[in-house]
Amino acid sequence: MPSALDTNMRFKFSIFALLLQVAITVLFGIFVEYKTGSQPERSHPLFQDVHVMIFVGFGFLMTFLKKYGFSSVGINMLIAAFGLQWGTLMQGFWHMEDGKICVYINSMINADFSTATALISFGAVLGKTSPVQMLILTILEITIFACNEHLVTEIFQATDVGASMTIHAFGAYFGLAVSLVLYRPGLKNKHENEESTYHSDLFAMIGTLFLWIFWPSFNSAIAHDNDRLKAIINTYYSLAASTVVTFALSSLVDQRGKFSMVLVQNATLAGGVAVGTCADLLNHPFAAMCIGAIAGIISVLGFHFLTPVLASKLNIHDTCGVHNLHGLPGVLGGIAGIVVTAIQRTNGKSALHTPGMQAAALGSTIGIALAGGALTGAILKLPFLGQASDKNCFDDSIYWEVPEEEKLHVVHSNNYDEQSRFEATM
């Protein structure tokens, strides 16, 4: 009798992916057209930077698993390529002009932004989902993201230029909710493939460096021209502060005083996440550096203390630690936005943004992300979507052709895992 967990993607994935692409192409033919009179030369360098972050930065950051590099980079590319098309439609439906979605450089930047939410969530479930599941997650998450973004920016009139709340916090808590619903008791004890090697960590560090270098562009890409330079400078110094703090604490929390590559790969980026909401509002680099330093602290402490608690007590298995890189710093960014807008209103400098609406934006973003993630997880739990067995998680050879020298381990039958799941529940 065949296993319900059938990982053969030959028809299951191929037909589904082709149908989605045909449907999106038809929708583009009906609704999408070029925007005339736009000035692409100003935003194109920023678009290039964001594009590199999405396809190279995020992809390589997740290559730390010793047997999951193909999937980390490859499925990242799949999600991004599909997500930017779907994001163009979902965001565009909120801003139609005469029944048409007009595309130009800024809409392409926003489409890339929308894919970032799905890529962050991908990090939370990395190694435990199938390509079909990830396409479904991308559809649902970007749809919910576009609705939440409209709520935050148009209804609440909140500021979030670097998307600490709408992208980072949203993607992290959406992914954590999915991970909770898809929790596998068989993975409670660390899987043999859920570890890195010297070279896989080095590849992941490439992703970190690309993200670190281009993050000022990410936080300033949609800022107003008058505030763009300020957003770039504030992100630049926030990242620098979080990096120094990360190295210091990495050595401090280790009993032998050694640096942790996991912390350096992730917590060094926390400053870019946390300063995003108010990157264009801060009037002095000092404030940005303080935010970056605090972000580095909470990210390191999150990896060291909180991640094990989430896994052991709450059954939330966060493969990449997105809660510590995107979730906690994203919440910090939302809180920083509340504080900065309150100070500016007290000084009579801002009448548009209010701390109450900033707080509402942060609360609604986390709430919608958790609810949307739980719903998505329930859908992804259907047994015919090609997910691997517990024993075969974190292994490229389940869905990819890999070089022969990598096939030295045994690929277990999915029927084996159904028995182990039954035993785990007894």
CSV table of C-alpha atoms in Angstrom, one decimal, residues 11 31 72 100 105 135 193 204 212 223-224 262 267 303 311 319 330 335 393 426:
chain,number,residue,atom,x,y,z
A,11,PHE,CA,2.9,15.4,-11.9
A,31,PHE,CA,-5.3,43.8,-15.7
A,72,SER,CA,17.6,26.7,0.2
A,100,LYS,CA,-5.8,48.5,-14.6
A,105,ILE,CA,10.0,50.5,-11.0
A,135,LEU,CA,3.8,27.5,-3.5
A,193,ASN,CA,20.8,16.5,9.1
A,204,ALA,CA,25.4,31.1,4.4
A,212,TRP,CA,24.2,43.5,5.1
A,223,ALA,CA,11.2,56.6,1.1
A,224,HIS,CA,10.4,60.1,-0.2
A,262,VAL,CA,24.9,31.2,13.7
A,267,ALA,CA,22.1,38.9,14.6
A,303,PHE,CA,19.0,32.6,19.7
A,311,ALA,CA,10.9,24.3,20.6
A,319,THR,CA,14.7,26.1,11.6
A,330,GLY,CA,10.6,43.7,13.8
A,335,ILE,CA,7.9,50.1,19.2
A,393,CYS,CA,13.6,16.1,6.4
A,426,MET,CA,1.5,6.8,22.2
